[in-house]
């Protein structure tokens, strides 16, 4: 059941109407200029009282000292110190302790254009929506980033749609807000404390029937991003597998029924592409291909329960076909980049899906003849 819509808040509300968390870890370079810029922008343009809460995730540099100084100097800025790392852990701590009607967060690099902040918060203040997210993948968004991060982002969100049947377009844009009453309902159901926190929060909210408002944003990639792509990708895939199994365990509201083989194959393919794109900068194409395929198969073990014997030839077939596709691409187009490599791998997976019906018919006929 959706929360009762709340009336718009007066401009001169005594307490902060918005509590905006800024999770940080070893951000001594960006923290002060970013917080000052955010504070000045909110002071000049935001029509309601606000609070900025810097959430320090166990930083080992001078980040805590800078955060303390900013909190002492700027009246709308506070800071907390966490003993353990984790973006989700930081957001849970800030949101759970806040009394503001709307809580949210943004990344310290301010990659997202601040002009989208009021459109993000407005539907929550009016009671129209329960959560609001910035999206880099919807019409109207303007994004500047490299092909590797673009490919990873799109693969990840397609993977979510295939596996968890989500309706939102961008799970991990660091620009979100939620009504505090909705957050109080959702946070006890969210288990992740790191980067998958955003995705799990949105999945739980969508399954609970809450309204999610999307705002297309202007977004410029931070070249000094501290996100470890490989470890984050593996953690996200583990999180997807856990959440996909949660309805059967009663931890989340029920999702849709299991998908047929075609979608299962699509999930495997997208996970492979996602990991390949993350590994490729540090490894040769064939090494990245083999490692990403093996990682996908290993991550599937909790879902399978065990690795059935017929799956081993299927893994060998995928490895052979994807290896061959990359070899042919490199032979014909020596200067091919990551986008072309991902296209070749996608074509290899597609050929396996198209070939399966013929193998299935042949196997059934063989079994019928033997009986």
Short mmCIF file of C-alpha atoms in Angstrom, two decimals:
data_model
loop_
_atom_site.label_atom_id
_atom_site.label_comp_id
_atom_site.label_asym_id
_atom_site.label_seq_id
_atom_site.Cartn_x
_atom_site.Cartn_y
_atom_site.Cartn_z
CA UNK A 1 0.00 0.00 0.00
CA UNK A 2 1.39 3.40 -0.98
CA UNK A 3 2.00 6.06 1.67
CA UNK A 4 -0.61 8.80 2.01
CA UNK A 5 0.50 11.77 -0.13
CA UNK A 6 1.94 14.56 1.98
CA UNK A 7 1.24 18.25 1.34
CA UNK A 8 3.99 20.49 -0.04
CA UNK A 9 6.35 21.71 2.66
CA UNK A 10 6.48 25.44 3.46
CA UNK A 11 9.53 27.40 2.47
CA UNK A 12 10.23 28.39 6.09
CA UNK A 13 10.02 24.91 7.58
CA UNK A 14 12.06 24.91 10.82
CA UNK A 15 13.77 21.54 10.35
CA UNK A 16 15.67 20.36 7.23
CA UNK A 17 13.29 19.07 4.58
CA UNK A 18 16.10 17.31 2.67
CA UNK A 19 19.02 15.41 4.20
CA UNK A 20 21.57 14.78 1.47
CA UNK A 21 24.28 12.22 2.24
CA UNK A 22 27.70 12.37 0.58
CA UNK A 23 29.50 9.03 1.18
CA UNK A 24 33.29 9.31 0.93
CA UNK A 25 36.39 7.14 1.24
CA UNK A 26 39.83 8.75 0.98
CA UNK A 27 38.51 11.79 -0.87
CA UNK A 28 40.82 14.44 0.58
CA UNK A 29 41.25 16.05 -2.85
CA UNK A 30 37.62 16.34 -3.95
CA UNK A 31 35.74 16.60 -0.67
CA UNK A 32 36.13 20.28 0.20
CA UNK A 33 35.57 21.83 -3.26
CA UNK A 34 32.63 19.50 -3.94
CA UNK A 35 30.88 20.13 -0.62
CA UNK A 36 31.39 23.89 -0.90
CA UNK A 37 30.03 23.85 -4.43
CA UNK A 38 27.02 21.75 -3.39
CA UNK A 39 26.37 23.91 -0.34
CA UNK A 40 26.52 27.14 -2.36
CA UNK A 41 24.20 25.72 -5.00
CA UNK A 42 21.60 24.60 -2.45
CA UNK A 43 21.80 27.93 -0.62
CA UNK A 44 21.14 29.83 -3.84
CA UNK A 45 18.53 27.63 -5.55
CA UNK A 46 16.90 25.12 -3.18
CA UNK A 47 13.67 26.58 -1.73
CA UNK A 48 13.58 24.44 1.44
CA UNK A 49 15.86 23.98 4.47
CA UNK A 50 18.45 21.30 3.84
CA UNK A 51 21.28 19.38 5.44
CA UNK A 52 24.41 17.90 3.85
CA UNK A 53 25.80 14.92 5.77
CA UNK A 54 29.30 13.77 4.87
CA UNK A 55 29.53 10.04 5.66
CA UNK A 56 33.16 9.04 6.01
CA UNK A 57 33.66 5.33 5.21
CA UNK A 58 36.72 4.58 7.36
CA UNK A 59 39.04 6.86 5.38
CA UNK A 60 42.76 6.57 6.09
CA UNK A 61 43.82 9.97 4.71
CA UNK A 62 42.84 13.48 5.88
CA UNK A 63 39.21 13.14 4.77
CA UNK A 64 37.87 13.08 8.39
CA UNK A 65 39.74 16.28 9.27
CA UNK A 66 38.39 18.06 6.20
CA UNK A 67 34.85 16.84 6.92
CA UNK A 68 35.06 18.06 10.52
CA UNK A 69 36.31 21.46 9.39
CA UNK A 70 33.50 21.83 6.86
CA UNK A 71 30.91 20.85 9.47
CA UNK A 72 32.29 23.46 11.88
CA UNK A 73 32.32 26.21 9.25
CA UNK A 74 29.10 25.59 7.27
CA UNK A 75 25.89 25.51 9.37
CA UNK A 76 24.03 23.12 7.05
CA UNK A 77 26.87 20.57 6.92
CA UNK A 78 27.34 17.65 9.32
CA UNK A 79 29.57 14.60 9.23
CA UNK A 80 29.68 11.10 10.65
CA UNK A 81 32.52 8.59 10.86
CA UNK A 82 31.99 4.88 10.12
CA UNK A 83 34.45 2.22 11.23
CA UNK A 84 33.85 0.09 8.11
CA UNK A 85 33.74 0.77 4.38
CA UNK A 86 30.61 0.46 2.27
CA UNK A 87 28.43 2.97 0.44
CA UNK A 88 25.28 1.13 1.47
CA UNK A 89 26.43 1.07 5.09
CA UNK A 90 27.00 4.83 5.00
CA UNK A 91 23.61 5.58 3.45
CA UNK A 92 21.80 3.31 5.91
CA UNK A 93 23.47 5.11 8.83
CA UNK A 94 22.60 8.61 7.59
CA UNK A 95 19.07 7.82 6.47
CA UNK A 96 18.16 5.85 9.59
CA UNK A 97 19.26 8.67 11.89
CA UNK A 98 17.69 11.51 9.89
CA UNK A 99 14.42 13.22 10.77
CA UNK A 100 14.10 14.96 7.39
CA UNK A 101 10.99 14.04 5.35
CA UNK A 102 13.22 13.31 2.33
CA UNK A 103 16.66 11.71 2.38
CA UNK A 104 19.00 11.21 -0.55
CA UNK A 105 22.58 11.01 -1.67
CA UNK A 106 24.96 11.99 -4.43
CA UNK A 107 28.52 11.05 -5.29
CA UNK A 108 31.25 13.34 -4.02
CA UNK A 109 32.66 13.90 -7.52
CA UNK A 110 29.38 15.66 -8.46
CA UNK A 111 29.37 13.90 -11.83
CA UNK A 112 25.61 14.50 -12.02
CA UNK A 113 24.50 18.01 -12.92
CA UNK A 114 23.05 19.74 -9.85
CA UNK A 115 20.25 21.29 -11.91
CA UNK A 116 18.47 17.93 -11.64
CA UNK A 117 18.35 18.06 -7.83
CA UNK A 118 15.06 19.95 -7.43
CA UNK A 119 13.29 17.83 -10.13
CA UNK A 120 14.57 14.78 -8.23
CA UNK A 121 13.18 15.88 -4.88
CA UNK A 122 9.97 17.67 -5.93
CA UNK A 123 7.78 14.58 -6.56
CA UNK A 124 8.78 13.22 -3.15
CA UNK A 125 7.90 16.46 -1.35
CA UNK A 126 4.52 16.57 -3.09
CA UNK A 127 3.77 12.93 -2.24
CA UNK A 128 3.52 11.91 -5.89
CA UNK A 129 6.38 9.37 -5.64
CA UNK A 130 8.18 7.38 -2.97
CA UNK A 131 11.65 7.19 -4.54
CA UNK A 132 13.39 9.23 -7.21
CA UNK A 133 16.49 8.30 -9.19
CA UNK A 134 18.71 10.01 -11.69
CA UNK A 135 19.06 8.09 -14.93
CA UNK A 136 21.80 8.27 -17.56
CA UNK A 137 20.01 5.85 -19.88
CA UNK A 138 16.64 7.52 -20.50
CA UNK A 139 15.78 9.94 -23.32
CA UNK A 140 16.85 13.45 -22.41
CA UNK A 141 19.96 12.41 -20.47
CA UNK A 142 23.28 13.82 -21.64
CA UNK A 143 26.26 11.67 -20.73
CA UNK A 144 30.00 12.05 -21.29
CA UNK A 145 31.99 8.89 -20.55
CA UNK A 146 34.25 6.34 -22.20
CA UNK A 147 33.04 3.29 -24.16
CA UNK A 148 34.13 0.82 -21.46
CA UNK A 149 31.97 2.35 -18.71
CA UNK A 150 29.12 2.92 -21.15
CA UNK A 151 29.15 -0.76 -22.17
CA UNK A 152 29.36 -1.96 -18.56
CA UNK A 153 26.49 0.26 -17.44
CA UNK A 154 24.19 -0.78 -20.26
CA UNK A 155 25.02 -4.49 -19.86
CA UNK A 156 24.37 -4.30 -16.14
CA UNK A 157 20.96 -2.69 -16.50
CA UNK A 158 19.92 -5.09 -19.28
CA UNK A 159 21.02 -7.93 -17.01
CA UNK A 160 18.75 -6.59 -14.26
CA UNK A 161 15.78 -6.43 -16.61
CA UNK A 162 16.35 -10.02 -17.76
CA UNK A 163 16.96 -11.55 -14.34
CA UNK A 164 14.84 -9.50 -11.94
CA UNK A 165 12.23 -8.04 -14.33
CA UNK A 166 12.88 -4.51 -13.12
CA UNK A 167 11.21 -1.51 -14.68
CA UNK A 168 13.67 1.26 -13.76
CA UNK A 169 16.32 2.20 -16.30
CA UNK A 170 19.48 3.01 -14.30
CA UNK A 171 20.21 1.28 -11.01
CA UNK A 172 23.59 2.73 -10.10
CA UNK A 173 23.59 6.41 -10.94
CA UNK A 174 24.86 8.10 -7.77
CA UNK A 175 21.92 10.47 -7.52
CA UNK A 176 18.89 9.23 -5.57
CA UNK A 177 16.32 10.33 -3.02
CA UNK A 178 13.59 8.60 -1.02
CA UNK A 179 10.83 9.65 1.36
CA UNK A 180 11.88 8.87 4.91
CA UNK A 181 8.72 6.88 5.65
CA UNK A 182 9.41 4.71 2.59
CA UNK A 183 13.06 4.34 3.61
CA UNK A 184 11.97 3.10 7.04
CA UNK A 185 9.98 0.32 5.34
CA UNK A 186 12.68 -0.62 2.84
CA UNK A 187 15.96 -0.51 4.75
CA UNK A 188 15.25 -3.56 6.97
CA UNK A 189 14.77 -5.63 3.78
CA UNK A 190 18.02 -4.52 2.12
CA UNK A 191 20.96 -6.77 3.04
CA UNK A 192 23.79 -5.32 0.94
CA UNK A 193 26.08 -2.71 2.49
CA UNK A 194 28.26 -1.86 -0.50
CA UNK A 195 27.67 -0.93 -4.17
CA UNK A 196 24.74 -3.31 -4.75
CA UNK A 197 22.78 -1.43 -2.06
CA UNK A 198 21.20 0.88 -4.67
CA UNK A 199 20.02 -1.95 -6.87
CA UNK A 200 18.60 -4.00 -4.02
CA UNK A 201 16.78 -0.97 -2.58
CA UNK A 202 15.11 -0.28 -5.93
CA UNK A 203 14.18 -3.93 -6.49
CA UNK A 204 12.59 -4.16 -3.03
CA UNK A 205 10.74 -0.87 -3.59
CA UNK A 206 9.41 -1.93 -6.98
CA UNK A 207 8.24 -5.31 -5.70
CA UNK A 208 6.51 -3.56 -2.80
CA UNK A 209 4.54 -1.42 -5.26
CA UNK A 210 6.19 1.89 -4.41
CA UNK A 211 6.40 4.62 -7.03
CA UNK A 212 9.83 5.30 -8.53
CA UNK A 213 10.29 8.61 -10.35
CA UNK A 214 13.10 8.89 -12.92
CA UNK A 215 14.91 12.10 -13.82
CA UNK A 216 17.17 12.22 -16.91
CA UNK A 217 20.42 13.82 -15.86
CA UNK A 218 23.51 15.45 -17.30
CA UNK A 219 26.44 13.29 -16.26
CA UNK A 220 30.19 13.61 -16.85
CA UNK A 221 32.43 10.65 -16.02
CA UNK A 222 35.02 11.19 -13.30
CA UNK A 223 38.39 9.97 -14.68
CA UNK A 224 39.68 9.60 -11.10
CA UNK A 225 36.88 7.27 -9.99
CA UNK A 226 37.85 4.98 -7.07
CA UNK A 227 35.45 2.20 -8.07
CA UNK A 228 37.22 -1.15 -8.58
CA UNK A 229 35.37 -2.42 -11.64
CA UNK A 230 36.17 -6.13 -11.39
CA UNK A 231 35.42 -6.61 -7.70
CA UNK A 232 32.31 -4.44 -8.01
CA UNK A 233 31.09 -6.44 -11.01
CA UNK A 234 31.55 -9.75 -9.19
CA UNK A 235 29.79 -8.41 -6.09
CA UNK A 236 26.90 -7.13 -8.20
CA UNK A 237 26.47 -10.49 -9.92
CA UNK A 238 26.44 -12.26 -6.55
CA UNK A 239 23.85 -9.75 -5.36
CA UNK A 240 21.66 -10.37 -8.39
CA UNK A 241 21.78 -14.14 -7.77
CA UNK A 242 20.88 -13.65 -4.10
CA UNK A 243 17.97 -11.31 -4.79
CA UNK A 244 16.70 -13.60 -7.56
CA UNK A 245 16.48 -16.42 -5.00
CA UNK A 246 15.03 -14.29 -2.22
CA UNK A 247 11.32 -14.63 -3.16
CA UNK A 248 11.52 -18.38 -2.58
CA UNK A 249 12.98 -17.73 0.87
CA UNK A 250 10.39 -15.15 1.78
CA UNK A 251 12.87 -12.31 2.22
CA UNK A 252 11.36 -10.08 -0.48
CA UNK A 253 7.94 -9.56 -2.00
CA UNK A 254 7.34 -12.17 -4.73
CA UNK A 255 8.80 -11.48 -8.15
CA UNK A 256 7.87 -12.93 -11.52
CA UNK A 257 8.15 -16.67 -12.27
CA UNK A 258 11.45 -18.16 -13.54
CA UNK A 259 12.44 -17.37 -17.10
CA UNK A 260 12.70 -19.92 -19.94
CA UNK A 261 15.98 -21.04 -21.51
CA UNK A 262 16.25 -18.12 -23.94
CA UNK A 263 16.27 -15.55 -21.13
CA UNK A 264 18.59 -17.72 -19.02
CA UNK A 265 21.02 -17.81 -21.94
CA UNK A 266 20.67 -14.04 -22.30
CA UNK A 267 21.53 -13.59 -18.63
CA UNK A 268 24.65 -15.74 -19.06
CA UNK A 269 25.65 -13.76 -22.15
CA UNK A 270 25.13 -10.36 -20.54
CA UNK A 271 27.01 -11.37 -17.40
CA UNK A 272 29.86 -12.57 -19.62
CA UNK A 273 29.93 -9.29 -21.55
CA UNK A 274 29.76 -7.28 -18.34
CA UNK A 275 32.73 -9.08 -16.80
CA UNK A 276 34.68 -9.10 -20.07
CA UNK A 277 34.40 -5.33 -20.34
CA UNK A 278 35.64 -4.99 -16.77
CA UNK A 279 38.58 -7.36 -17.27
CA UNK A 280 39.64 -6.30 -20.76
CA UNK A 281 41.78 -3.25 -19.82
CA UNK A 282 44.00 -5.42 -17.61
CA UNK A 283 44.11 -8.64 -19.65
CA UNK A 284 44.49 -9.82 -23.24
CA UNK A 285 41.23 -10.52 -25.04
CA UNK A 286 41.43 -14.33 -24.90
CA UNK A 287 42.47 -14.30 -21.24
CA UNK A 288 39.66 -11.88 -20.36
CA UNK A 289 37.23 -14.07 -22.31
CA UNK A 290 38.21 -17.29 -20.53
CA UNK A 291 38.28 -15.72 -17.07
CA UNK A 292 34.93 -13.97 -17.48
CA UNK A 293 33.24 -17.15 -18.74
CA UNK A 294 34.66 -19.15 -15.85
CA UNK A 295 33.58 -16.48 -13.38
CA UNK A 296 30.02 -16.55 -14.77
CA UNK A 297 29.87 -20.31 -14.41
CA UNK A 298 31.23 -20.15 -10.87
CA UNK A 299 28.75 -17.46 -9.86
CA UNK A 300 25.95 -19.62 -11.23
CA UNK A 301 26.76 -22.43 -8.79
CA UNK A 302 24.64 -21.01 -5.93
CA UNK A 303 21.68 -20.92 -8.33
CA UNK A 304 22.30 -24.39 -9.78
CA UNK A 305 23.12 -25.95 -6.44
CA UNK A 306 25.71 -28.08 -8.25
CA UNK A 307 27.28 -28.21 -11.69
CA UNK A 308 25.46 -30.88 -13.70
CA UNK A 309 27.51 -32.95 -16.11
CA UNK A 310 25.67 -31.76 -19.26
CA UNK A 311 26.66 -28.20 -18.37
CA UNK A 312 30.37 -28.89 -18.87
CA UNK A 313 30.09 -29.48 -22.65
CA UNK A 314 27.96 -26.33 -22.84
CA UNK A 315 30.70 -24.36 -21.11
CA UNK A 316 33.28 -25.84 -23.49
CA UNK A 317 31.08 -24.90 -26.45
CA UNK A 318 30.74 -21.31 -25.24
CA UNK A 319 34.47 -21.04 -24.68
CA UNK A 320 35.30 -22.47 -28.10
CA UNK A 321 32.80 -20.29 -29.97
CA UNK A 322 33.67 -17.04 -28.18
CA UNK A 323 37.40 -17.73 -28.55
CA UNK A 324 36.91 -18.33 -32.26
CA UNK A 325 34.81 -15.19 -32.66
CA UNK A 326 37.49 -13.03 -31.08
CA UNK A 327 40.21 -14.68 -33.19
CA UNK A 328 38.26 -14.06 -36.41
CA UNK A 329 37.61 -10.45 -35.41
CA UNK A 330 41.28 -9.80 -34.64
CA UNK A 331 42.31 -11.40 -37.95
CA UNK A 332 39.87 -9.41 -40.07
CA UNK A 333 39.95 -6.11 -38.13
CA UNK A 334 43.30 -5.88 -36.31
CA UNK A 335 42.49 -2.48 -34.79
CA UNK A 336 39.05 -3.49 -33.46
CA UNK A 337 38.21 -1.93 -30.09
CA UNK A 338 36.15 -2.99 -27.09
CA UNK A 339 32.79 -2.29 -28.74
CA UNK A 340 33.62 -4.58 -31.66
CA UNK A 341 34.87 -7.29 -29.30
CA UNK A 342 31.63 -7.14 -27.29
CA UNK A 343 29.61 -7.34 -30.52
CA UNK A 344 31.56 -10.44 -31.61
CA UNK A 345 30.98 -12.13 -28.26
CA UNK A 346 27.27 -11.24 -28.34
CA UNK A 347 27.00 -12.79 -31.81
CA UNK A 348 28.65 -15.97 -30.53
CA UNK A 349 26.14 -16.27 -27.70
CA UNK A 350 23.27 -15.60 -30.07
CA UNK A 351 24.39 -18.39 -32.38
CA UNK A 352 24.33 -20.82 -29.44
CA UNK A 353 20.78 -19.80 -28.57
CA UNK A 354 19.63 -20.22 -32.18
CA UNK A 355 21.33 -23.61 -32.43
CA UNK A 356 19.74 -25.02 -29.27
CA UNK A 357 16.26 -25.82 -30.71
CA UNK A 358 17.79 -28.06 -33.38
CA UNK A 359 19.88 -29.90 -30.78
CA UNK A 360 16.82 -30.21 -28.54
CA UNK A 361 14.70 -31.73 -31.32
CA UNK A 362 17.49 -34.14 -32.26
CA UNK A 363 17.91 -35.26 -28.64
CA UNK A 364 14.19 -35.84 -28.15
CA UNK A 365 14.03 -37.88 -31.35
CA UNK A 366 17.00 -39.96 -30.22
CA UNK A 367 15.38 -40.61 -26.84
CA UNK A 368 12.07 -41.53 -28.56
CA UNK A 369 13.82 -43.99 -30.89
CA UNK A 370 15.71 -45.57 -28.00
CA UNK A 371 12.51 -46.12 -26.07
#
